[in-house]
């Protein structure tokens, strides 16, 4: 752990947020009221990395074969997630889009490229974290046409309910120290809290992955697609990333 923390600090010194926050034009909004520092971690002993990697590979195969909801029939391929089975940080988005459906990997389109930059600014990468979504298959307006761009829609409550179990198994297997939710949908689903993303972002919460697994600290932030639409939000996400970096630096 010490080595990892040192490596993280080294990487953090080498990078900053200037390349993705450059267009942000207003000062950061005041820190949200309520809890702004993470509560102490209740994490127990994390399972050995090698056994996790094997269990995880099998789990990803099961997800790729899943047909538990109608999205499974329309998708080109399921998108279980990408990264390390031993990750300390999990990023959770909403669901795959056109690019992800074609590549079988989450966050590979424009918002994914921005997510890579956001992670790099605090020394993280898609190899060292784990990135997943609330639903693993592409929700389409017209399910008969996966080759059409702009055919994305949010997942329905039924689809979310059908897929939710996969994410919880992923969380219980990885046992990350921190989950970062991206945008309104994953925050609402995991926290079971309808409060808008603008109000809850940056406030540390706790997630119970069930079946006796230890609770995980959870930080809601904006979705990178929201930053592409409104670059002013980059300031807030940079504040959240600094908060994440501080949480990870705790031993
Ligand atoms: Fe299975 Fe989830 Fe895909 Fe539905 S979205 S088919 S539940 S993996
Ligand atoms: N948006 C998401 O929420 N997830 C992806 O994988 C890609 C874009």
PDB file of N, CA and C and ligand atoms in Angstrom, residues 63 66-69 71-72 75 135-137 159 162-163 166, ligand 1:
ATOM      1  N   UNK A  63     -21.365 -12.009 -17.851  1.00  0.00           N
ATOM      2  CA  UNK A  63     -22.068 -10.778 -18.264  1.00  0.00           C
ATOM      3  C   UNK A  63     -22.177 -10.731 -19.787  1.00  0.00           C
ATOM      4  N   UNK A  66     -25.102 -12.666 -20.867  1.00  0.00           N
ATOM      5  CA  UNK A  66     -26.395 -12.388 -20.214  1.00  0.00           C
ATOM      6  C   UNK A  66     -27.453 -11.929 -21.225  1.00  0.00           C
ATOM      7  N   UNK A  67     -28.661 -12.421 -21.015  1.00  0.00           N
ATOM      8  CA  UNK A  67     -29.825 -11.985 -21.807  1.00  0.00           C
ATOM      9  C   UNK A  67     -31.003 -11.711 -20.871  1.00  0.00           C
ATOM     10  N   UNK A  68     -30.691 -11.236 -19.645  1.00  0.00           N
ATOM     11  CA  UNK A  68     -31.738 -11.132 -18.625  1.00  0.00           C
ATOM     12  C   UNK A  68     -32.725  -9.996 -18.866  1.00  0.00           C
ATOM     13  N   UNK A  69     -32.416  -9.085 -19.772  1.00  0.00           N
ATOM     14  CA  UNK A  69     -33.391  -8.038 -20.099  1.00  0.00           C
ATOM     15  C   UNK A  69     -33.368  -7.804 -21.603  1.00  0.00           C
ATOM     16  N   UNK A  71     -32.388  -5.491 -23.437  1.00  0.00           N
ATOM     17  CA  UNK A  71     -31.190  -4.861 -24.011  1.00  0.00           C
ATOM     18  C   UNK A  71     -30.217  -5.916 -24.547  1.00  0.00           C
ATOM     19  N   UNK A  72     -30.271  -7.099 -23.956  1.00  0.00           N
ATOM     20  CA  UNK A  72     -29.362  -8.171 -24.370  1.00  0.00           C
ATOM     21  C   UNK A  72     -29.618  -8.646 -25.790  1.00  0.00           C
ATOM     22  N   UNK A  75     -28.239  -5.431 -28.329  1.00  0.00           N
ATOM     23  CA  UNK A  75     -26.835  -4.982 -28.297  1.00  0.00           C
ATOM     24  C   UNK A  75     -25.991  -5.685 -29.356  1.00  0.00           C
ATOM     25  N   UNK A 135     -25.936  -0.250 -16.382  1.00  0.00           N
ATOM     26  CA  UNK A 135     -26.375  -1.341 -17.275  1.00  0.00           C
ATOM     27  C   UNK A 135     -25.236  -1.674 -18.234  1.00  0.00           C
ATOM     28  N   UNK A 136     -25.138  -2.932 -18.576  1.00  0.00           N
ATOM     29  CA  UNK A 136     -23.977  -3.406 -19.347  1.00  0.00           C
ATOM     30  C   UNK A 136     -24.230  -3.461 -20.856  1.00  0.00           C
ATOM     31  N   UNK A 137     -25.466  -3.225 -21.274  1.00  0.00           N
ATOM     32  CA  UNK A 137     -25.772  -3.268 -22.706  1.00  0.00           C
ATOM     33  C   UNK A 137     -26.367  -1.932 -23.138  1.00  0.00           C
ATOM     34  N   UNK A 159     -34.815  -2.117 -16.797  1.00  0.00           N
ATOM     35  CA  UNK A 159     -33.481  -2.544 -17.261  1.00  0.00           C
ATOM     36  C   UNK A 159     -32.445  -2.373 -16.153  1.00  0.00           C
ATOM     37  N   UNK A 162     -32.911  -5.129 -13.677  1.00  0.00           N
ATOM     38  CA  UNK A 162     -32.445  -6.429 -14.180  1.00  0.00           C
ATOM     39  C   UNK A 162     -30.932  -6.536 -14.114  1.00  0.00           C
ATOM     40  N   UNK A 163     -30.242  -5.432 -14.343  1.00  0.00           N
ATOM     41  CA  UNK A 163     -28.776  -5.465 -14.487  1.00  0.00           C
ATOM     42  C   UNK A 163     -28.039  -5.197 -13.187  1.00  0.00           C
ATOM     43  N   UNK A 166     -25.312  -7.420 -11.413  1.00  0.00           N
ATOM     44  CA  UNK A 166     -23.947  -7.572 -11.955  1.00  0.00           C
ATOM     45  C   UNK A 166     -22.998  -6.559 -11.334  1.00  0.00           C
TER      46      UNK A 166
HETATM   47 FE1  LIG B   1     -28.057  -8.689 -18.944  1.00  0.00          FE
HETATM   48 FE2  LIG B   1     -27.604  -6.212 -18.070  1.00  0.00          FE
HETATM   49 FE3  LIG B   1     -27.342  -6.741 -20.640  1.00  0.00          FE
HETATM   50 FE4  LIG B   1     -29.759  -6.676 -19.562  1.00  0.00          FE
HETATM   51  S1  LIG B   1     -28.334  -4.935 -19.735  1.00  0.00           S
HETATM   52  S2  LIG B   1     -28.974  -8.268 -20.945  1.00  0.00           S
HETATM   53  S3  LIG B   1     -29.354  -7.516 -17.518  1.00  0.00           S
HETATM   54  S4  LIG B   1     -26.088  -7.604 -18.998  1.00  0.00           S
END
